[in-house]
């Protein structure tokens, strides 16, 4: 874990502080919403919606830990009514919580999508294992580069992590296209497609944020953009994606209850 650079301005510190706080609020409120909605979907989709809430609950916990670690790493003060100054306390900022979070939640995100699509059992099991393991490998390969300041090492691990990343993205965009077209209603097909492409869109932000330090940015500014970028991408990939999973579950439940789809 690389030490934080010195010289943060109050604006840079505050942007990161607020970005992490936003992550806690978004993930926490999403968890409550998803679990309160469980009685409103049929039993076929309750597992998927339960996992959706677990994902945002895990993220809430880790965002609290990251937020606390960030707060403990700095002292913010103002003397004689002047501008706020930001100084390092010497306590480490543990960004490893983020990778622990991804290692748990990223496979679950893909599994919840597969479950809510209600594919044949054999295909569900096969895809869950393949996409779950590939996404976990992607996260595991990314972490060694994240904690390095040597740009050549970061690029090396970035390239390795992009291999399982590309496999997952290909499966979401191409491999699940036929299953999406077989959803029981046009609205369900549209929601399933939106969930797939939101996952791809939100995931594509991570490789770019990962390489912020390789495109001319360094020091406090790079750390700020990295933390805020990851926080926004997480909210899209988990809370907003979860809302689409909920909407898809509600739509398919309504079709089932109308008798147009076997329960």
Short mmCIF file of C-alpha atoms in Angstrom, two decimals:
data_model
loop_
_atom_site.label_atom_id
_atom_site.label_comp_id
_atom_site.label_asym_id
_atom_site.label_seq_id
_atom_site.Cartn_x
_atom_site.Cartn_y
_atom_site.Cartn_z
CA UNK A 1 0.00 0.00 0.00
CA UNK A 2 1.68 3.17 -1.24
CA UNK A 3 1.72 6.12 1.21
CA UNK A 4 -0.45 9.13 0.45
CA UNK A 5 1.31 12.07 -1.22
CA UNK A 6 1.65 15.25 0.79
CA UNK A 7 0.26 18.63 -0.26
CA UNK A 8 -3.49 18.05 -0.50
CA UNK A 9 -5.54 21.21 -0.87
CA UNK A 10 -8.76 21.49 1.10
CA UNK A 11 -10.75 21.22 -2.15
CA UNK A 12 -9.02 17.95 -3.11
CA UNK A 13 -9.47 16.49 0.36
CA UNK A 14 -13.09 17.61 0.54
CA UNK A 15 -14.00 16.24 -2.91
CA UNK A 16 -12.76 12.81 -1.89
CA UNK A 17 -14.44 13.07 1.52
CA UNK A 18 -17.78 13.92 -0.10
CA UNK A 19 -17.39 11.29 -2.81
CA UNK A 20 -16.90 8.57 -0.19
CA UNK A 21 -19.80 9.93 1.86
CA UNK A 22 -21.99 9.81 -1.25
CA UNK A 23 -21.01 6.16 -1.70
CA UNK A 24 -22.13 5.31 1.85
CA UNK A 25 -25.49 7.07 1.41
CA UNK A 26 -26.22 5.58 -2.02
CA UNK A 27 -25.28 2.01 -1.10
CA UNK A 28 -26.99 2.09 2.30
CA UNK A 29 -30.29 3.47 1.02
CA UNK A 30 -30.24 1.04 -1.92
CA UNK A 31 -29.84 -1.91 0.47
CA UNK A 32 -32.91 -0.88 2.46
CA UNK A 33 -34.95 -0.35 -0.69
CA UNK A 34 -34.07 -3.71 -2.28
CA UNK A 35 -34.88 -5.74 0.81
CA UNK A 36 -38.14 -3.88 1.44
CA UNK A 37 -39.16 -4.82 -2.10
CA UNK A 38 -38.70 -8.57 -1.61
CA UNK A 39 -42.41 -9.27 -0.87
CA UNK A 40 -43.39 -7.50 -4.10
CA UNK A 41 -41.68 -10.00 -6.45
CA UNK A 42 -42.48 -13.66 -6.97
CA UNK A 43 -40.33 -16.35 -5.38
CA UNK A 44 -38.44 -16.93 -8.64
CA UNK A 45 -36.71 -13.55 -8.30
CA UNK A 46 -36.32 -13.14 -4.56
CA UNK A 47 -32.86 -14.75 -4.55
CA UNK A 48 -31.63 -12.30 -7.18
CA UNK A 49 -33.07 -9.33 -5.29
CA UNK A 50 -31.65 -10.61 -2.00
CA UNK A 51 -28.19 -10.84 -3.58
CA UNK A 52 -28.66 -7.32 -4.94
CA UNK A 53 -29.14 -6.08 -1.38
CA UNK A 54 -26.17 -8.12 -0.14
CA UNK A 55 -23.97 -6.46 -2.78
CA UNK A 56 -24.91 -2.95 -1.67
CA UNK A 57 -24.68 -3.94 2.02
CA UNK A 58 -21.11 -5.19 1.53
CA UNK A 59 -20.33 -1.98 -0.36
CA UNK A 60 -21.84 0.15 2.42
CA UNK A 61 -19.61 -1.53 5.00
CA UNK A 62 -16.46 -1.08 2.94
CA UNK A 63 -17.26 2.53 2.09
CA UNK A 64 -17.62 3.27 5.79
CA UNK A 65 -14.19 1.71 6.37
CA UNK A 66 -12.62 3.66 3.48
CA UNK A 67 -14.28 6.89 4.66
CA UNK A 68 -13.00 6.40 8.21
CA UNK A 69 -9.53 5.54 6.96
CA UNK A 70 -9.49 8.69 4.82
CA UNK A 71 -10.62 10.85 7.75
CA UNK A 72 -7.98 9.37 10.06
CA UNK A 73 -5.20 9.97 7.55
CA UNK A 74 -5.59 13.78 7.67
CA UNK A 75 -5.91 16.69 10.04
CA UNK A 76 -7.96 19.60 8.71
CA UNK A 77 -7.69 22.89 10.58
CA UNK A 78 -8.09 26.64 10.24
CA UNK A 79 -6.13 29.24 12.17
CA UNK A 80 -7.35 32.74 12.89
CA UNK A 81 -10.26 32.42 10.45
CA UNK A 82 -7.99 31.66 7.52
CA UNK A 83 -8.31 28.98 4.86
CA UNK A 84 -8.45 25.36 5.91
CA UNK A 85 -5.14 23.51 5.75
CA UNK A 86 -4.81 19.77 5.24
CA UNK A 87 -1.96 17.80 6.76
CA UNK A 88 -1.15 14.10 6.87
CA UNK A 89 -1.40 12.52 10.32
CA UNK A 90 0.90 9.63 9.47
CA UNK A 91 -1.92 7.08 9.72
CA UNK A 92 -2.17 4.89 6.60
CA UNK A 93 -5.01 5.25 4.13
CA UNK A 94 -6.17 1.70 3.52
CA UNK A 95 -7.56 1.60 -0.02
CA UNK A 96 -7.32 -2.20 0.07
CA UNK A 97 -10.90 -2.23 1.39
CA UNK A 98 -12.02 -1.31 -2.11
CA UNK A 99 -10.44 -4.40 -3.65
CA UNK A 100 -11.82 -6.67 -0.92
CA UNK A 101 -15.22 -5.18 -1.73
CA UNK A 102 -14.84 -5.83 -5.46
CA UNK A 103 -13.61 -9.37 -4.89
CA UNK A 104 -16.89 -10.12 -3.08
CA UNK A 105 -19.38 -7.97 -4.95
CA UNK A 106 -18.33 -8.14 -8.60
CA UNK A 107 -19.02 -11.90 -8.98
CA UNK A 108 -22.31 -11.43 -7.09
CA UNK A 109 -23.35 -8.63 -9.47
CA UNK A 110 -23.04 -10.97 -12.43
CA UNK A 111 -24.76 -13.84 -10.63
CA UNK A 112 -27.76 -11.68 -9.73
CA UNK A 113 -28.16 -10.70 -13.40
CA UNK A 114 -28.04 -14.33 -14.49
CA UNK A 115 -30.54 -15.36 -11.83
CA UNK A 116 -33.07 -12.67 -12.67
CA UNK A 117 -32.94 -13.62 -16.36
CA UNK A 118 -34.21 -17.10 -15.35
CA UNK A 119 -32.13 -19.11 -17.78
CA UNK A 120 -32.23 -22.93 -17.90
CA UNK A 121 -30.64 -24.36 -14.75
CA UNK A 122 -27.59 -25.87 -16.48
CA UNK A 123 -26.86 -22.59 -18.26
CA UNK A 124 -27.39 -20.61 -15.05
CA UNK A 125 -24.88 -22.75 -13.13
CA UNK A 126 -22.33 -22.71 -15.96
CA UNK A 127 -22.49 -18.95 -16.53
CA UNK A 128 -22.43 -18.20 -12.80
CA UNK A 129 -19.21 -20.16 -12.36
CA UNK A 130 -17.51 -18.84 -15.49
CA UNK A 131 -18.38 -15.18 -15.00
CA UNK A 132 -17.91 -15.31 -11.23
CA UNK A 133 -14.42 -16.78 -11.47
CA UNK A 134 -13.40 -14.52 -14.38
CA UNK A 135 -14.51 -11.38 -12.54
CA UNK A 136 -12.76 -12.45 -9.33
CA UNK A 137 -9.57 -13.11 -11.32
CA UNK A 138 -9.88 -9.66 -12.90
CA UNK A 139 -9.99 -7.99 -9.48
CA UNK A 140 -7.17 -10.13 -8.07
CA UNK A 141 -4.90 -9.29 -11.01
CA UNK A 142 -5.64 -5.57 -10.72
CA UNK A 143 -4.64 -5.16 -7.07
CA UNK A 144 -0.84 -5.71 -7.39
CA UNK A 145 -0.68 -2.87 -9.90
CA UNK A 146 -2.91 -0.57 -7.86
CA UNK A 147 -0.45 -0.48 -4.97
CA UNK A 148 2.55 0.28 -7.22
CA UNK A 149 3.94 3.69 -8.11
CA UNK A 150 6.11 2.23 -10.91
CA UNK A 151 4.09 2.93 -14.06
CA UNK A 152 5.54 0.00 -16.01
CA UNK A 153 4.39 -2.37 -13.26
CA UNK A 154 0.93 -0.78 -13.23
CA UNK A 155 0.64 -1.25 -16.98
CA UNK A 156 1.72 -4.89 -16.69
CA UNK A 157 -0.96 -5.78 -14.16
CA UNK A 158 -3.53 -3.66 -15.98
CA UNK A 159 -2.97 -5.70 -19.15
CA UNK A 160 -3.29 -8.98 -17.24
CA UNK A 161 -6.53 -7.92 -15.55
CA UNK A 162 -7.97 -6.81 -18.89
CA UNK A 163 -7.94 -10.39 -20.17
CA UNK A 164 -10.72 -11.70 -17.89
CA UNK A 165 -12.33 -8.25 -18.13
CA UNK A 166 -12.70 -8.60 -21.91
CA UNK A 167 -14.11 -12.11 -21.52
CA UNK A 168 -16.82 -10.91 -19.13
CA UNK A 169 -17.69 -7.90 -21.30
CA UNK A 170 -17.90 -10.11 -24.41
CA UNK A 171 -20.22 -12.53 -22.61
CA UNK A 172 -22.47 -9.70 -21.43
CA UNK A 173 -22.71 -8.03 -24.82
CA UNK A 174 -22.75 -11.06 -27.12
CA UNK A 175 -23.18 -14.25 -25.09
CA UNK A 176 -26.38 -13.12 -23.35
CA UNK A 177 -27.95 -11.42 -26.37
CA UNK A 178 -30.10 -14.44 -27.30
CA UNK A 179 -31.26 -14.96 -23.71
CA UNK A 180 -32.24 -11.30 -23.54
CA UNK A 181 -34.37 -11.58 -26.67
CA UNK A 182 -36.26 -14.50 -25.07
CA UNK A 183 -37.47 -12.51 -22.07
CA UNK A 184 -41.25 -12.79 -21.57
CA UNK A 185 -42.18 -9.24 -22.56
CA UNK A 186 -40.71 -6.35 -24.54
CA UNK A 187 -40.32 -4.37 -21.29
CA UNK A 188 -38.43 -7.25 -19.65
CA UNK A 189 -36.17 -7.61 -22.68
CA UNK A 190 -35.47 -3.88 -22.64
CA UNK A 191 -34.64 -3.91 -18.91
CA UNK A 192 -32.38 -6.97 -19.26
CA UNK A 193 -30.56 -5.28 -22.13
CA UNK A 194 -30.21 -2.06 -20.12
CA UNK A 195 -28.78 -3.99 -17.15
CA UNK A 196 -26.23 -5.72 -19.37
CA UNK A 197 -25.09 -2.53 -21.03
CA UNK A 198 -25.04 -0.52 -17.81
CA UNK A 199 -22.70 -3.15 -16.40
CA UNK A 200 -20.43 -2.83 -19.44
CA UNK A 201 -20.57 0.99 -19.34
CA UNK A 202 -19.85 1.26 -15.62
CA UNK A 203 -17.12 -1.38 -15.79
CA UNK A 204 -15.37 0.44 -18.62
CA UNK A 205 -14.77 3.40 -16.32
CA UNK A 206 -12.64 1.31 -13.94
CA UNK A 207 -9.71 0.63 -16.32
CA UNK A 208 -9.49 4.35 -17.13
CA UNK A 209 -9.60 5.43 -13.49
CA UNK A 210 -7.01 2.74 -12.71
CA UNK A 211 -4.58 4.38 -15.15
CA UNK A 212 -5.12 7.98 -13.97
CA UNK A 213 -1.58 8.03 -12.63
CA UNK A 214 -0.22 7.03 -16.04
CA UNK A 215 -1.63 9.93 -18.06
CA UNK A 216 0.26 12.85 -16.57
CA UNK A 217 -1.58 13.19 -13.28
CA UNK A 218 0.29 12.64 -10.04
CA UNK A 219 0.22 13.47 -6.37
CA UNK A 220 -2.94 14.64 -4.58
CA UNK A 221 -4.88 15.41 -7.79
CA UNK A 222 -4.42 11.85 -9.06
CA UNK A 223 -5.54 10.41 -5.73
CA UNK A 224 -8.62 12.64 -5.70
CA UNK A 225 -9.68 11.72 -9.25
CA UNK A 226 -9.05 8.06 -8.52
CA UNK A 227 -11.16 7.97 -5.36
CA UNK A 228 -14.02 10.07 -6.74
CA UNK A 229 -13.99 8.15 -10.03
CA UNK A 230 -14.14 4.76 -8.33
CA UNK A 231 -16.92 5.96 -6.02
CA UNK A 232 -19.12 7.16 -8.88
CA UNK A 233 -18.46 3.99 -10.89
CA UNK A 234 -19.36 1.85 -7.88
CA UNK A 235 -22.69 3.61 -7.39
CA UNK A 236 -23.55 3.04 -11.05
CA UNK A 237 -22.39 -0.58 -11.04
CA UNK A 238 -24.14 -1.54 -7.79
CA UNK A 239 -26.94 0.78 -6.69
CA UNK A 240 -28.21 1.89 -10.12
CA UNK A 241 -27.65 -1.57 -11.60
CA UNK A 242 -29.59 -2.99 -8.65
CA UNK A 243 -32.54 -0.74 -9.46
CA UNK A 244 -32.62 -2.25 -12.96
CA UNK A 245 -32.51 -5.76 -11.47
CA UNK A 246 -35.43 -4.83 -9.21
CA UNK A 247 -37.39 -3.36 -12.15
CA UNK A 248 -36.76 -6.49 -14.22
CA UNK A 249 -37.87 -8.72 -11.34
CA UNK A 250 -41.03 -6.64 -10.91
CA UNK A 251 -41.84 -6.81 -14.63
CA UNK A 252 -41.34 -10.57 -14.85
CA UNK A 253 -43.32 -11.08 -11.65
CA UNK A 254 -46.20 -9.11 -13.14
CA UNK A 255 -46.10 -11.25 -16.29
CA UNK A 256 -46.08 -14.43 -14.21
CA UNK A 257 -49.00 -13.28 -12.10
CA UNK A 258 -50.98 -12.40 -15.20
CA UNK A 259 -50.65 -16.02 -16.31
CA UNK A 260 -48.59 -15.30 -19.41
CA UNK A 261 -45.48 -16.99 -18.04
CA UNK A 262 -45.20 -20.24 -16.04
CA UNK A 263 -44.30 -19.51 -12.43
#
